[in-house]
PDB file of C-alpha atoms in Angstrom:
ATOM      1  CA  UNK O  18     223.521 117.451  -8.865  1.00 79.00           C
ATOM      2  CA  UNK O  19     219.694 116.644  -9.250  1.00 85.00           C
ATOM      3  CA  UNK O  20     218.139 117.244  -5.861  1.00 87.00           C
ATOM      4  CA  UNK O  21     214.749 114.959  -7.578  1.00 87.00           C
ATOM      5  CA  UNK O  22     217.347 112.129  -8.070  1.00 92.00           C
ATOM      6  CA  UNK O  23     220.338 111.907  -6.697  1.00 90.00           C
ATOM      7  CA  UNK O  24     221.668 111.205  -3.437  1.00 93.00           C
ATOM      8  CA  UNK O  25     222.716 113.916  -1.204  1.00 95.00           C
ATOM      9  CA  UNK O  26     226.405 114.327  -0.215  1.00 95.00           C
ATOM     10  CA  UNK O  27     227.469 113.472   2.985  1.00 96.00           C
ATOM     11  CA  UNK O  28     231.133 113.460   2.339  1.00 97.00           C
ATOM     12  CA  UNK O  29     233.784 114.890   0.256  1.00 96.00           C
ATOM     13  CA  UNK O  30     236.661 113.202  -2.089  1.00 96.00           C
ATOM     14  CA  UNK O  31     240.395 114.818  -1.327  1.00 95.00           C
ATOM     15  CA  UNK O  32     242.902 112.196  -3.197  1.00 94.00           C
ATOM     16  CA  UNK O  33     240.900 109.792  -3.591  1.00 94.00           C
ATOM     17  CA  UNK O  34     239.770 109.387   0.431  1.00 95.00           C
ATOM     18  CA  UNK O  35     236.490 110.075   1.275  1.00 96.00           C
ATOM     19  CA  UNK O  36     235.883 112.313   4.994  1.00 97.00           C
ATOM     20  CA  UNK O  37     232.592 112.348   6.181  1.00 97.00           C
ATOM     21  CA  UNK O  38     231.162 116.028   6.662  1.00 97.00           C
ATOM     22  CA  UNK O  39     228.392 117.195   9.102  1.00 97.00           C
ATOM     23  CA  UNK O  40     225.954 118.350   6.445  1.00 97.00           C
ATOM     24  CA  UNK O  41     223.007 119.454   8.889  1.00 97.00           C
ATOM     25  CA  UNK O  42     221.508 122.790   8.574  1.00 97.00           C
ATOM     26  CA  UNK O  43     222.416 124.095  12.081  1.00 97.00           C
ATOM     27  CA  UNK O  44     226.505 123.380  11.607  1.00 97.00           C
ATOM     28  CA  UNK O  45     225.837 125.113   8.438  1.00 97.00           C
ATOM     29  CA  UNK O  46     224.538 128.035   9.534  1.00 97.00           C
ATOM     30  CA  UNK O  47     226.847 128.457  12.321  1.00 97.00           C
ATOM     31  CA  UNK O  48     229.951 128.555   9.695  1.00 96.00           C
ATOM     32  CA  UNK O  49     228.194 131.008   8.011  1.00 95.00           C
ATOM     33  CA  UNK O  50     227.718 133.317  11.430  1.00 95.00           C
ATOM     34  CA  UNK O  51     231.112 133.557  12.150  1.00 94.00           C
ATOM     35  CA  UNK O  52     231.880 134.179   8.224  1.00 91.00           C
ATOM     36  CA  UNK O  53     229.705 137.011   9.451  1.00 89.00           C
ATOM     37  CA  UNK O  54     231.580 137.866  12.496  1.00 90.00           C
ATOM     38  CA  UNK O  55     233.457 141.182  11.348  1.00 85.00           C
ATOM     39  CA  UNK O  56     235.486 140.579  15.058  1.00 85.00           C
ATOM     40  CA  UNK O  57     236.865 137.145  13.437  1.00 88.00           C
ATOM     41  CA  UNK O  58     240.040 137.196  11.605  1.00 85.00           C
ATOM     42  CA  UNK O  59     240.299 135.239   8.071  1.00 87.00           C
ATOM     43  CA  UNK O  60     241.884 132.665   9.577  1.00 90.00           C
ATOM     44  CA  UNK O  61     240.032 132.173  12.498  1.00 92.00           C
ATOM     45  CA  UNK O  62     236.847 131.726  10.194  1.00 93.00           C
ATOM     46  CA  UNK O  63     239.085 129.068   7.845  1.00 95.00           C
ATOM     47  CA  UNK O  64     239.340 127.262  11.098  1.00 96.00           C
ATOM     48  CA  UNK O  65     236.006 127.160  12.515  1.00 96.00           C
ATOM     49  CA  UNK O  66     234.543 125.794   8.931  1.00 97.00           C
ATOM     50  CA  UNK O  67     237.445 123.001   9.536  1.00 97.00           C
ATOM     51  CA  UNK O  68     236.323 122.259  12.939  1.00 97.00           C
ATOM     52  CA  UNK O  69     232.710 122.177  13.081  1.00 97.00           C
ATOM     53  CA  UNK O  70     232.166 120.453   8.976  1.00 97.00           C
ATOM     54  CA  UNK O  71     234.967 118.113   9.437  1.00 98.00           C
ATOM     55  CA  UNK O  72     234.748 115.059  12.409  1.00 96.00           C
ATOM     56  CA  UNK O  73     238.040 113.885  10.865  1.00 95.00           C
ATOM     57  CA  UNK O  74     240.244 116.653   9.297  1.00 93.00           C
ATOM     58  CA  UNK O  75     241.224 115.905   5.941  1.00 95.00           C
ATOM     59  CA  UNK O  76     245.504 115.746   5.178  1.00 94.00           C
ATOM     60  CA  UNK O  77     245.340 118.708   3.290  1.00 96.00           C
ATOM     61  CA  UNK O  78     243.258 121.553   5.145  1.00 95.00           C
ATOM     62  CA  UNK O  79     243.515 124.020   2.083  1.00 95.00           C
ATOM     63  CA  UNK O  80     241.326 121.769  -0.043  1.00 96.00           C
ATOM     64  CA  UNK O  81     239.142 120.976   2.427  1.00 97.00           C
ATOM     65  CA  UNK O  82     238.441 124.250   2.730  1.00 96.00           C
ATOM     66  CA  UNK O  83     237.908 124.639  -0.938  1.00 95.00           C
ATOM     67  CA  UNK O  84     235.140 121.944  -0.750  1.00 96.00           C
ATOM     68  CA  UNK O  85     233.737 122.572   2.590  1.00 96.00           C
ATOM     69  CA  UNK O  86     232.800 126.520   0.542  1.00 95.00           C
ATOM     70  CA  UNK O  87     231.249 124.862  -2.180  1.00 95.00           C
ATOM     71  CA  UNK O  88     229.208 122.648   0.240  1.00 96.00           C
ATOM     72  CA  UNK O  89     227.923 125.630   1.928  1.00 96.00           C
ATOM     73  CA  UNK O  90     227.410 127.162  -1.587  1.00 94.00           C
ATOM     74  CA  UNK O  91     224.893 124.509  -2.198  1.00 93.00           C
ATOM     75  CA  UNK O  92     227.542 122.497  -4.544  1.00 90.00           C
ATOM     76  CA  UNK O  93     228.495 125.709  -6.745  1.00 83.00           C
ATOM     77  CA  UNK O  94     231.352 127.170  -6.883  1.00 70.00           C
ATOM     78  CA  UNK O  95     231.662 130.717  -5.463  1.00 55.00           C
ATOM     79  CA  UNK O  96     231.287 133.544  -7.803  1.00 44.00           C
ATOM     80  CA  UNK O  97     230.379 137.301  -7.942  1.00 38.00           C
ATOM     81  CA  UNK O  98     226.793 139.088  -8.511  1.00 38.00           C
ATOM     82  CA  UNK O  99     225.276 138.389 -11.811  1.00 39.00           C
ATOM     83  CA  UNK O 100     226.405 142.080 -13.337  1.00 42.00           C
ATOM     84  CA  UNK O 101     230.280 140.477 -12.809  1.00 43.00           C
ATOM     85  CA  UNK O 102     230.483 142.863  -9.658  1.00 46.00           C
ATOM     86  CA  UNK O 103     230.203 141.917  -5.811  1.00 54.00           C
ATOM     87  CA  UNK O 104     226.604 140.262  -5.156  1.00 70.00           C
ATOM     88  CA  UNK O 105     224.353 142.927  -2.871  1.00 81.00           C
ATOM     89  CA  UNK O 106     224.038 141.460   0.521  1.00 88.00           C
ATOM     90  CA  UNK O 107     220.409 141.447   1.333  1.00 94.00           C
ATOM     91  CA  UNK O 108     220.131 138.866   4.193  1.00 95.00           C
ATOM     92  CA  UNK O 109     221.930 137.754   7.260  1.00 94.00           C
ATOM     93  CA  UNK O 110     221.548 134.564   8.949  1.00 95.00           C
ATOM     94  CA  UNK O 111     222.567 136.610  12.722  1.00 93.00           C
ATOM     95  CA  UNK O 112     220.334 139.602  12.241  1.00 94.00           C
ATOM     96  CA  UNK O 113     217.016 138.018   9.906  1.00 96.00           C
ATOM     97  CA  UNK O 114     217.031 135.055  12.347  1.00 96.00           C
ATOM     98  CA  UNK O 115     213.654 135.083  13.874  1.00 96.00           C
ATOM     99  CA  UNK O 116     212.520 136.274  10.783  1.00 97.00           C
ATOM    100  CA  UNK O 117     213.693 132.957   8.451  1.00 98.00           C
ATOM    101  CA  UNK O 118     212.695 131.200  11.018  1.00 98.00           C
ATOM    102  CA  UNK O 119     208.997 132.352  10.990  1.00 98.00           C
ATOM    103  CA  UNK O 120     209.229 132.002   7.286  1.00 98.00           C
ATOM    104  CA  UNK O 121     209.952 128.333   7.532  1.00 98.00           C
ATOM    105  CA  UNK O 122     207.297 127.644   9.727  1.00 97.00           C
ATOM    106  CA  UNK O 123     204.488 129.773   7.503  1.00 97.00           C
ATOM    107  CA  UNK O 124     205.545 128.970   4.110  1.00 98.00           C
ATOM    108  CA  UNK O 125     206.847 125.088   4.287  1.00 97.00           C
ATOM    109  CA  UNK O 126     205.342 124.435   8.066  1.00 97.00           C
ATOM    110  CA  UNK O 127     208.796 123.440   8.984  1.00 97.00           C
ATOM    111  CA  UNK O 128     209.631 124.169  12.774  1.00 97.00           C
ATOM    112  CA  UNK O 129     213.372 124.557  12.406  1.00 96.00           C
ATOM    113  CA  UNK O 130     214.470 124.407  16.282  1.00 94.00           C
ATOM    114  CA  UNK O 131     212.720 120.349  16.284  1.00 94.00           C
ATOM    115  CA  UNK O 132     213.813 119.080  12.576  1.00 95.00           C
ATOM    116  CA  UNK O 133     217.436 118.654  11.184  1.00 95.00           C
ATOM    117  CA  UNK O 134     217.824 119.614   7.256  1.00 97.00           C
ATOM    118  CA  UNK O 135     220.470 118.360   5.031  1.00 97.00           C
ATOM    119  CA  UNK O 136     221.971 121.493   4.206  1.00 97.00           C
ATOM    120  CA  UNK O 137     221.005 121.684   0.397  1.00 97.00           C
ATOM    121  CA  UNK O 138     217.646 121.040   1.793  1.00 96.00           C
ATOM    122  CA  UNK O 139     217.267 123.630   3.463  1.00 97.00           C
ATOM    123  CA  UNK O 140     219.080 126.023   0.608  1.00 96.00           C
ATOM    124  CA  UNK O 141     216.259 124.941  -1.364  1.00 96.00           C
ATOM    125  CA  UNK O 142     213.033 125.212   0.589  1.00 97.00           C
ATOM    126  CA  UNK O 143     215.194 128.829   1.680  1.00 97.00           C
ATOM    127  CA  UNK O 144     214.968 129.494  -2.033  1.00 95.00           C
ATOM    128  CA  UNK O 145     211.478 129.171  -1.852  1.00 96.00           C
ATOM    129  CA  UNK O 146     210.194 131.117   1.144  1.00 97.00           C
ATOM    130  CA  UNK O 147     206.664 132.750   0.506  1.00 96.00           C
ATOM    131  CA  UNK O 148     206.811 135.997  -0.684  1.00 95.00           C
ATOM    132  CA  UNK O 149     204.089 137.442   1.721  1.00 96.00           C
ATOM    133  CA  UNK O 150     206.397 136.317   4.436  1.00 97.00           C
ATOM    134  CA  UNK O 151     207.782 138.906   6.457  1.00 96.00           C
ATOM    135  CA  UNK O 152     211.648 137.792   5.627  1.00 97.00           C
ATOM    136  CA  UNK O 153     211.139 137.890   1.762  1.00 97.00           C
ATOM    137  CA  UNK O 154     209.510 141.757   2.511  1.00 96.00           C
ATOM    138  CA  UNK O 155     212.391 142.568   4.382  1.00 96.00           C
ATOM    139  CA  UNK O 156     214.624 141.487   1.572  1.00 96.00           C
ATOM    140  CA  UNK O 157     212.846 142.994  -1.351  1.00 96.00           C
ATOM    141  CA  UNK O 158     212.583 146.114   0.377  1.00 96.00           C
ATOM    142  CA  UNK O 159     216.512 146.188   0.921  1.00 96.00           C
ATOM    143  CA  UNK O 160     217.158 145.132  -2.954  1.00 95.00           C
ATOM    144  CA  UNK O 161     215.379 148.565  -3.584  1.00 96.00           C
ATOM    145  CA  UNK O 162     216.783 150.711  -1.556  1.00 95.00           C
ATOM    146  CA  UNK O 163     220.169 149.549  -2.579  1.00 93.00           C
ATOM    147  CA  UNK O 164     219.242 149.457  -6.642  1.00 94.00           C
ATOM    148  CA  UNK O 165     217.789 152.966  -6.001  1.00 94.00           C
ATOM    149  CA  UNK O 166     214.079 151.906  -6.613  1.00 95.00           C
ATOM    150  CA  UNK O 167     212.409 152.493  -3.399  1.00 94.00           C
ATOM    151  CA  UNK O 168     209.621 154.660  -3.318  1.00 95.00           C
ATOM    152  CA  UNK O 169     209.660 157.737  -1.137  1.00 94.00           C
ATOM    153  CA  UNK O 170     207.446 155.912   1.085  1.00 94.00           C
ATOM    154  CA  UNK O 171     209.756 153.050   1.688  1.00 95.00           C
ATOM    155  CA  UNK O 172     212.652 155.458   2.300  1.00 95.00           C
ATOM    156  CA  UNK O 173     210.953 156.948   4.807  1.00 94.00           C
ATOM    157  CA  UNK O 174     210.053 153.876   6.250  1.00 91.00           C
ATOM    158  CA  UNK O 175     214.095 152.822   5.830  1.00 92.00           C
ATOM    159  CA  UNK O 176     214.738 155.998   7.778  1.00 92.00           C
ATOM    160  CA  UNK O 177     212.453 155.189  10.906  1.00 92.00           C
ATOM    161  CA  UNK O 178     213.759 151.241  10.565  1.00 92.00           C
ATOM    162  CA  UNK O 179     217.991 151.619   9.499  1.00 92.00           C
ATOM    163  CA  UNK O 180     218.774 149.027  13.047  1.00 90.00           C
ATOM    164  CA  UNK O 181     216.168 146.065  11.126  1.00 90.00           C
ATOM    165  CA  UNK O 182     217.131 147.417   7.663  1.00 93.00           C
ATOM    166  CA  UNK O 183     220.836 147.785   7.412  1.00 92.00           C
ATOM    167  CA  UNK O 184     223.198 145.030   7.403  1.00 91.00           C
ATOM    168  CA  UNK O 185     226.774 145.312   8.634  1.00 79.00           C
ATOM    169  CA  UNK O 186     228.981 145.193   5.622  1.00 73.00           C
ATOM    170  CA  UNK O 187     231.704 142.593   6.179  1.00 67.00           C
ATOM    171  CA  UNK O 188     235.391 143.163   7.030  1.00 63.00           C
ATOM    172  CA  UNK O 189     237.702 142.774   4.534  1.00 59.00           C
ATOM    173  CA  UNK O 190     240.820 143.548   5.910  1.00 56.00           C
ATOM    174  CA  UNK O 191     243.875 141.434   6.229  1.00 60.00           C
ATOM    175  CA  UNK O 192     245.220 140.545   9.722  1.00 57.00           C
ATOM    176  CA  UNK O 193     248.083 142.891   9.235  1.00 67.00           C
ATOM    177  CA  UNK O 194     245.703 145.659   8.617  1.00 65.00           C
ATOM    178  CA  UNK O 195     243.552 144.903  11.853  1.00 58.00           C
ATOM    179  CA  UNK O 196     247.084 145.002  14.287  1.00 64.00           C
ATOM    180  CA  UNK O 197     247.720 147.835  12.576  1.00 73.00           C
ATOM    181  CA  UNK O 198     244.622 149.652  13.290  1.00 65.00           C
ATOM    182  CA  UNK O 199     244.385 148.050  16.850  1.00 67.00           C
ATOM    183  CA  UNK O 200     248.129 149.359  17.528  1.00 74.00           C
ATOM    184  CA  UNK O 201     247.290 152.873  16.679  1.00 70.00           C
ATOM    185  CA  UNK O 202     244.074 152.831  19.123  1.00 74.00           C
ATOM    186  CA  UNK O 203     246.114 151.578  21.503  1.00 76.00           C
ATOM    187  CA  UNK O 204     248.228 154.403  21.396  1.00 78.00           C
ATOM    188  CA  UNK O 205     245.512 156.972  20.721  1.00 79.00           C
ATOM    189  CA  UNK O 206     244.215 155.739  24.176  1.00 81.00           C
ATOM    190  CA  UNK O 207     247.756 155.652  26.091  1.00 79.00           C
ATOM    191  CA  UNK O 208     247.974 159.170  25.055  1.00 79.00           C
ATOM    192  CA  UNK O 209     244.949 160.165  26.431  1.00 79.00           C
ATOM    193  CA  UNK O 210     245.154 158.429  29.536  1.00 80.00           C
ATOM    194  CA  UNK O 211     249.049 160.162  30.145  1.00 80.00           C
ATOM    195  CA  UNK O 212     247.165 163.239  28.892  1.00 80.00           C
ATOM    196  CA  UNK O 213     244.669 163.058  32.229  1.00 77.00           C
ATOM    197  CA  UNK O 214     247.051 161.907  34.739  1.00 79.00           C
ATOM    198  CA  UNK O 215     249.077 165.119  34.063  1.00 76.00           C
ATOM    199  CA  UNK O 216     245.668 167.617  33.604  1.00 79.00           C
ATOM    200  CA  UNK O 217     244.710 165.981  37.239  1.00 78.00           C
ATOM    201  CA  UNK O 218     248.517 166.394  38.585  1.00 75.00           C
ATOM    202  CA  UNK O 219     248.206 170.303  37.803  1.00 77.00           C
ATOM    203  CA  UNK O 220     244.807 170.522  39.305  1.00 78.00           C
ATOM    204  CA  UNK O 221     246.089 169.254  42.296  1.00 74.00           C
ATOM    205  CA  UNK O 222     249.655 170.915  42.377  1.00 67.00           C
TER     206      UNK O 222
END
């Protein structure tokens, strides 16, 4: 796909049937915030890509899926960090918010909130954000800290900063895992509660 030449896809092919997709920047992005929802299961997430890319879902939801991923992945197909390990997670479309969005408007003079991207538009002019912009800062600055190249000075400015700094890393735990977990607070706080109903019953006794 040559963004200079070709035509920008607006649809996706699933046996031979074409399904129209809602390729604007803003769906886009909201996808990728509850992909970035910790409190959303795996299937949840699977679900919301359906329903907000897809005004028509496609007969078979699992490929759909498969496409609507490499959509958001700018037409690529998912894949780890260069080094063959997990990519570092340096941005976050929730938390660095008003931050691209300043960066838009000071490096490309794009006001995001009044114009509508294709989404591979806006993956590229993202790709290209100034590097005196306060965003691209922010990122660099994280990419050291987590490559272990920060300077003292920037640690101690990581120190002062960790709530604009960090990034929550995502959940990756299966849905079993999570009823599991929320099972055994449950209980934690059952016990507790018997535990000061019958502390309050010998007070009173």
């Amino acid at each position: 796909m040559n963004l200079l030449v070709d035509e920008l896809p607006e649809a996706v092919e699933i046996d031979g049937q074409e399904y129209p997709i809602r390729c604007d920047h803003r769906t886009c992005i909201r996808i990728i915030l509850a992909f970035e929802d910790n409190e959303l299961t795996e299937l949840e997430k699977r679900a919301i890509l359906l329903e907000n890319l897809y005004p028509e879902l496609p007969h078979d939801p699992a490929r759909a899926f498969e496409l609507g991923i490499r959509f958001l992945n700018g037409g690529e197909v998912g894949g780890p960090g260069e080094d063959g390990g997990p990519a570092l997670r340096l941005y976050s479309f929730a938390q660095d918010a008003r931050y691209i969005f300043a960066a838009f408007k000071q490096t490309h003079g794009i006001d995001l909130e009044r114009e509508e991207l294709h989404w591979w538009k806006f993956l590229a002019l993202f790709m290209d954000l100034g590097a005196d912009t306060t965003f691209c800062n922010l990122v660099g600055l994280r990419k050291r800290i987590k490559t272990g190249k920060a300077s003292k000075e920037e640690m101690r400015c990581y120190r002062e900063m960790r709530d604009v700094i960090d990034l929550p890393e995502p959940d990756t735990r299966t849905l079993e895992e999570r009823e599991r977990e929320a099972e055994f607070l449950r209980l934690v706080a059952e016990g507790e509660r018997r535990r000061a109903k019958e502390t309050q019953a010998q007070n009173q006794s």
